[in-house]
Amino acid sequence: MKLTRTSGILLHITSLYSDYGIGDLGKGAYQFVDFLKEAHQTIWQILPINPTGFGDSPYQSFSTFAGNPLMICPEKLVEWGLLKADDLKSHPFFPMNQVDYGQVITFKEGLNRKAYHRFVQLDNELTACYHQFVAHHDDWLGDYSLFMSLKSHFIDVRRQTEDEKDYAAFVDLHQNVLTEDQMRDYYDGAVWQSWPAPIAKREESAVCEWKKKLSDEIAYHNFLQFIFNKQFKALKGYANQKGVKIIGDMPIFVALDSADCWANPSLFMLDGSGNPTSVAGVPPDYFSEAGQLWGNPLYNWDQLQKSNYHWWIKRIQKALVFCDILRIDHFRGFESYWQVTYGAKTAKKGRWMTGPGKVFFQAVKDQLGDLPIIAEDLGIITPGVEKLRDDLSLPGMKVIQFGFDGKQHNTHLPHHFKTDNIVVYTGTHDNDTTVGWYELSSAEVQDQFRRYLNVSGEDVAWDMIRLAFLSVAKMAIIPMQDVLRLNQDHRMNTPGVTAGNWGFRLSQDCLTKGMAHQLKYLSLLADRNTTFWHSLQAR
């Protein structure tokens, strides 16, 4: 993919402002698109939009095909006659600038079930569209909705019969293999490996039996996916009409506790009980001296190749329904990936394994054609990874924060960019905010930053933004926290830390005309897609 000279903002949907504790696909999202247009920004990059699982992380999802029901906008449900205005009035007090996932999940679940109960009483165009949606997406929706229904059922069963002595015995048996959080999930019946063997192993008779038993709950999850799909497509259509393209984000790996693994165990490196034989991570790096132990199951690439990567093809097709450009996270894992023994406490000890490489991407191209893909090529990058990226003509990434390490030949510094067909960031969702990064950096790094940019250090976020915009990189993406000059208290994620992430939210009135004017000025100064923008205005 060849990029055009553009710029935009990185902000996840859950970080938008709303009255209901978390950003959603409603008014706040449309206002943000309007802000991007006013600011002459033509790119909106988001994080994965799938249902969040462990740690509320968008990179640990219950399904790589499904959408996150927490993003459903309640006000649009009122517009469609599925909720009443009074249903929205009695919401709890939500923190202003942070997502309280516990409160949000309880509140949104209550609203969504009310909407579903009203929906099943209808017989109109909306219900006809619902039935078409369910039929059209049966290749993944049936497995996902059954999976979520089974999960809820077995959690309820365990809560009714819990015995602390039984749990203590369970801990004694599994403490050397599972983390404390994993043990709680296993014992609670929250993960599919703990379900009765016939349904855990998807025996045909058990699947039929549970589909009948949980038919109403399955229909509820079908309904949520239908509503999510309808709301997201409307938002994407609005963004595109305003000249804004959406960059989606696809994690290379999927969660062990997912419909993907449960429905397709042969595609992953799992044992007979459904547990992984080894898991994904990365060795010690910029973010962690112990490496990052992600815990995701690794792919059985030989098995995937036998089907000409059919599951992956479906995954990419589905992702591109909701975005215009797709960023593939941890691209280097296609060249080689870090394998860690299941049960290890850190990712320090592992080994590099050969990935599917160019064969995989050729299969994708043969079946889907040339695709708008960005390769997240950060971390330990070898000549082999660079060759794969370049052979595929995929734009890579540069993160300017990484450039200031005291070395003169750091490739993340703009004067060392070897090509303009790249995406430059001040920082990503995994980095500290630029203000936070600067404040916590050593005196030597701060001095290098000031000398490199010839600045005082009084406005480091916008100094860095200006550097990114004026670089040769065809695309410049700025985290919203840097646009707002926010400190480390507003960081989105700290890799290797399981708690306290993914909660950042905008305040109600932060998207000002003055800020839009500043971004517009830089865009015009740096010639970032102004020709496209002027042609759009002339329509």
PDB file of N, CA and C in Angstrom, residues 326-372:
ATOM      1  N   LEU A 326      -6.170  -1.215   7.689  1.00  0.00           N
ATOM      2  CA  LEU A 326      -6.037  -2.159   8.791  1.00  0.00           C
ATOM      3  C   LEU A 326      -4.593  -2.192   9.277  1.00  0.00           C
ATOM      4  N   ARG A 327      -4.387  -1.855  10.534  1.00  0.00           N
ATOM      5  CA  ARG A 327      -3.077  -1.988  11.164  1.00  0.00           C
ATOM      6  C   ARG A 327      -2.995  -3.378  11.795  1.00  0.00           C
ATOM      7  N   ILE A 328      -2.004  -4.168  11.386  1.00  0.00           N
ATOM      8  CA  ILE A 328      -1.833  -5.500  11.966  1.00  0.00           C
ATOM      9  C   ILE A 328      -0.785  -5.421  13.063  1.00  0.00           C
ATOM     10  N   ASP A 329      -1.226  -5.680  14.281  1.00  0.00           N
ATOM     11  CA  ASP A 329      -0.371  -5.584  15.448  1.00  0.00           C
ATOM     12  C   ASP A 329       0.661  -6.714  15.450  1.00  0.00           C
ATOM     13  N   HIS A 330       1.874  -6.407  15.906  1.00  0.00           N
ATOM     14  CA  HIS A 330       2.959  -7.391  16.031  1.00  0.00           C
ATOM     15  C   HIS A 330       3.230  -8.102  14.709  1.00  0.00           C
ATOM     16  N   PHE A 331       3.411  -7.299  13.673  1.00  0.00           N
ATOM     17  CA  PHE A 331       3.669  -7.838  12.338  1.00  0.00           C
ATOM     18  C   PHE A 331       4.865  -8.786  12.323  1.00  0.00           C
ATOM     19  N   ARG A 332       5.862  -8.519  13.167  1.00  0.00           N
ATOM     20  CA  ARG A 332       7.056  -9.347  13.144  1.00  0.00           C
ATOM     21  C   ARG A 332       6.753 -10.817  13.438  1.00  0.00           C
ATOM     22  N   GLY A 333       5.609 -11.095  14.097  1.00  0.00           N
ATOM     23  CA  GLY A 333       5.223 -12.466  14.397  1.00  0.00           C
ATOM     24  C   GLY A 333       4.937 -13.307  13.165  1.00  0.00           C
ATOM     25  N   PHE A 334       4.729 -12.672  12.020  1.00  0.00           N
ATOM     26  CA  PHE A 334       4.543 -13.433  10.788  1.00  0.00           C
ATOM     27  C   PHE A 334       5.886 -13.915  10.229  1.00  0.00           C
ATOM     28  N   GLU A 335       6.962 -13.226  10.594  1.00  0.00           N
ATOM     29  CA  GLU A 335       8.296 -13.660  10.176  1.00  0.00           C
ATOM     30  C   GLU A 335       8.870 -14.649  11.201  1.00  0.00           C
ATOM     31  N   SER A 336       8.814 -14.298  12.470  1.00  0.00           N
ATOM     32  CA  SER A 336       9.188 -15.201  13.559  1.00  0.00           C
ATOM     33  C   SER A 336       8.538 -14.702  14.842  1.00  0.00           C
ATOM     34  N   TYR A 337       8.172 -15.609  15.719  1.00  0.00           N
ATOM     35  CA  TYR A 337       7.439 -15.252  16.933  1.00  0.00           C
ATOM     36  C   TYR A 337       8.116 -15.896  18.141  1.00  0.00           C
ATOM     37  N   TRP A 338       7.921 -15.282  19.306  1.00  0.00           N
ATOM     38  CA  TRP A 338       8.546 -15.712  20.558  1.00  0.00           C
ATOM     39  C   TRP A 338       7.643 -16.742  21.241  1.00  0.00           C
ATOM     40  N   GLN A 339       8.165 -17.941  21.415  1.00  0.00           N
ATOM     41  CA  GLN A 339       7.406 -19.047  22.011  1.00  0.00           C
ATOM     42  C   GLN A 339       7.857 -19.256  23.451  1.00  0.00           C
ATOM     43  N   VAL A 340       6.896 -19.207  24.380  1.00  0.00           N
ATOM     44  CA  VAL A 340       7.177 -19.374  25.806  1.00  0.00           C
ATOM     45  C   VAL A 340       6.404 -20.579  26.321  1.00  0.00           C
ATOM     46  N   THR A 341       7.036 -21.400  27.132  1.00  0.00           N
ATOM     47  CA  THR A 341       6.368 -22.580  27.682  1.00  0.00           C
ATOM     48  C   THR A 341       5.174 -22.168  28.534  1.00  0.00           C
ATOM     49  N   TYR A 342       4.051 -22.825  28.349  1.00  0.00           N
ATOM     50  CA  TYR A 342       2.843 -22.535  29.127  1.00  0.00           C
ATOM     51  C   TYR A 342       3.117 -22.770  30.606  1.00  0.00           C
ATOM     52  N   GLY A 343       2.755 -21.802  31.443  1.00  0.00           N
ATOM     53  CA  GLY A 343       2.999 -21.889  32.874  1.00  0.00           C
ATOM     54  C   GLY A 343       4.181 -21.071  33.333  1.00  0.00           C
ATOM     55  N   ALA A 344       5.009 -20.588  32.394  1.00  0.00           N
ATOM     56  CA  ALA A 344       6.141 -19.743  32.765  1.00  0.00           C
ATOM     57  C   ALA A 344       5.627 -18.442  33.389  1.00  0.00           C
ATOM     58  N   LYS A 345       6.395 -17.908  34.333  1.00  0.00           N
ATOM     59  CA  LYS A 345       5.968 -16.701  35.040  1.00  0.00           C
ATOM     60  C   LYS A 345       6.360 -15.423  34.300  1.00  0.00           C
ATOM     61  N   THR A 346       7.384 -15.490  33.468  1.00  0.00           N
ATOM     62  CA  THR A 346       7.795 -14.337  32.671  1.00  0.00           C
ATOM     63  C   THR A 346       8.087 -14.816  31.246  1.00  0.00           C
ATOM     64  N   ALA A 347       8.363 -13.858  30.370  1.00  0.00           N
ATOM     65  CA  ALA A 347       8.678 -14.182  28.973  1.00  0.00           C
ATOM     66  C   ALA A 347      10.179 -14.193  28.715  1.00  0.00           C
ATOM     67  N   LYS A 348      10.984 -14.155  29.783  1.00  0.00           N
ATOM     68  CA  LYS A 348      12.434 -14.109  29.600  1.00  0.00           C
ATOM     69  C   LYS A 348      12.950 -15.319  28.831  1.00  0.00           C
ATOM     70  N   LYS A 349      12.477 -16.496  29.222  1.00  0.00           N
ATOM     71  CA  LYS A 349      12.958 -17.722  28.600  1.00  0.00           C
ATOM     72  C   LYS A 349      11.974 -18.167  27.522  1.00  0.00           C
ATOM     73  N   GLY A 350      12.443 -18.222  26.310  1.00  0.00           N
ATOM     74  CA  GLY A 350      11.628 -18.648  25.181  1.00  0.00           C
ATOM     75  C   GLY A 350      12.531 -18.877  23.994  1.00  0.00           C
ATOM     76  N   ARG A 351      11.927 -19.050  22.844  1.00  0.00           N
ATOM     77  CA  ARG A 351      12.734 -19.212  21.636  1.00  0.00           C
ATOM     78  C   ARG A 351      11.955 -18.671  20.441  1.00  0.00           C
ATOM     79  N   TRP A 352      12.712 -18.198  19.450  1.00  0.00           N
ATOM     80  CA  TRP A 352      12.106 -17.692  18.235  1.00  0.00           C
ATOM     81  C   TRP A 352      11.719 -18.857  17.332  1.00  0.00           C
ATOM     82  N   MET A 353      10.490 -18.795  16.830  1.00  0.00           N
ATOM     83  CA  MET A 353       9.976 -19.818  15.919  1.00  0.00           C
ATOM     84  C   MET A 353       9.646 -19.151  14.576  1.00  0.00           C
ATOM     85  N   THR A 354       9.841 -19.880  13.511  1.00  0.00           N
ATOM     86  CA  THR A 354       9.598 -19.341  12.172  1.00  0.00           C
ATOM     87  C   THR A 354       8.099 -19.185  11.901  1.00  0.00           C
ATOM     88  N   GLY A 355       7.705 -18.003  11.461  1.00  0.00           N
ATOM     89  CA  GLY A 355       6.308 -17.748  11.123  1.00  0.00           C
ATOM     90  C   GLY A 355       5.987 -18.129   9.685  1.00  0.00           C
ATOM     91  N   PRO A 356       4.759 -17.893   9.247  1.00  0.00           N
ATOM     92  CA  PRO A 356       4.339 -18.313   7.903  1.00  0.00           C
ATOM     93  C   PRO A 356       4.924 -17.465   6.784  1.00  0.00           C
ATOM     94  N   GLY A 357       5.367 -16.251   7.100  1.00  0.00           N
ATOM     95  CA  GLY A 357       6.056 -15.415   6.137  1.00  0.00           C
ATOM     96  C   GLY A 357       5.246 -15.027   4.917  1.00  0.00           C
ATOM     97  N   LYS A 358       5.954 -14.928   3.800  1.00  0.00           N
ATOM     98  CA  LYS A 358       5.364 -14.409   2.573  1.00  0.00           C
ATOM     99  C   LYS A 358       4.275 -15.320   2.011  1.00  0.00           C
ATOM    100  N   VAL A 359       4.366 -16.614   2.314  1.00  0.00           N
ATOM    101  CA  VAL A 359       3.364 -17.577   1.818  1.00  0.00           C
ATOM    102  C   VAL A 359       1.969 -17.178   2.294  1.00  0.00           C
ATOM    103  N   PHE A 360       1.879 -16.790   3.560  1.00  0.00           N
ATOM    104  CA  PHE A 360       0.594 -16.376   4.125  1.00  0.00           C
ATOM    105  C   PHE A 360       0.042 -15.156   3.389  1.00  0.00           C
ATOM    106  N   PHE A 361       0.858 -14.135   3.235  1.00  0.00           N
ATOM    107  CA  PHE A 361       0.384 -12.900   2.615  1.00  0.00           C
ATOM    108  C   PHE A 361       0.074 -13.081   1.127  1.00  0.00           C
ATOM    109  N   GLN A 362       0.765 -13.998   0.484  1.00  0.00           N
ATOM    110  CA  GLN A 362       0.442 -14.292  -0.909  1.00  0.00           C
ATOM    111  C   GLN A 362      -0.938 -14.924  -1.013  1.00  0.00           C
ATOM    112  N   ALA A 363      -1.244 -15.817  -0.046  1.00  0.00           N
ATOM    113  CA  ALA A 363      -2.575 -16.442  -0.028  1.00  0.00           C
ATOM    114  C   ALA A 363      -3.659 -15.389   0.196  1.00  0.00           C
ATOM    115  N   VAL A 364      -3.378 -14.434   1.075  1.00  0.00           N
ATOM    116  CA  VAL A 364      -4.331 -13.348   1.322  1.00  0.00           C
ATOM    117  C   VAL A 364      -4.540 -12.533   0.048  1.00  0.00           C
ATOM    118  N   LYS A 365      -3.444 -12.194  -0.617  1.00  0.00           N
ATOM    119  CA  LYS A 365      -3.542 -11.397  -1.840  1.00  0.00           C
ATOM    120  C   LYS A 365      -4.285 -12.153  -2.935  1.00  0.00           C
ATOM    121  N   ASP A 366      -4.008 -13.460  -3.077  1.00  0.00           N
ATOM    122  CA  ASP A 366      -4.669 -14.262  -4.108  1.00  0.00           C
ATOM    123  C   ASP A 366      -6.178 -14.279  -3.924  1.00  0.00           C
ATOM    124  N   GLN A 367      -6.628 -14.265  -2.662  1.00  0.00           N
ATOM    125  CA  GLN A 367      -8.062 -14.387  -2.385  1.00  0.00           C
ATOM    126  C   GLN A 367      -8.773 -13.047  -2.200  1.00  0.00           C
ATOM    127  N   LEU A 368      -8.028 -12.031  -1.726  1.00  0.00           N
ATOM    128  CA  LEU A 368      -8.673 -10.753  -1.425  1.00  0.00           C
ATOM    129  C   LEU A 368      -8.131  -9.586  -2.232  1.00  0.00           C
ATOM    130  N   GLY A 369      -7.036  -9.804  -2.963  1.00  0.00           N
ATOM    131  CA  GLY A 369      -6.422  -8.711  -3.712  1.00  0.00           C
ATOM    132  C   GLY A 369      -5.493  -7.893  -2.839  1.00  0.00           C
ATOM    133  N   ASP A 370      -4.987  -6.789  -3.387  1.00  0.00           N
ATOM    134  CA  ASP A 370      -4.131  -5.889  -2.607  1.00  0.00           C
ATOM    135  C   ASP A 370      -4.965  -5.199  -1.537  1.00  0.00           C
ATOM    136  N   LEU A 371      -4.457  -5.190  -0.317  1.00  0.00           N
ATOM    137  CA  LEU A 371      -5.229  -4.664   0.799  1.00  0.00           C
ATOM    138  C   LEU A 371      -4.527  -3.479   1.449  1.00  0.00           C
ATOM    139  N   PRO A 372      -5.314  -2.556   2.030  1.00  0.00           N
ATOM    140  CA  PRO A 372      -4.742  -1.396   2.724  1.00  0.00           C
ATOM    141  C   PRO A 372      -4.294  -1.780   4.126  1.00  0.00           C
TER     142      PRO A 372
END
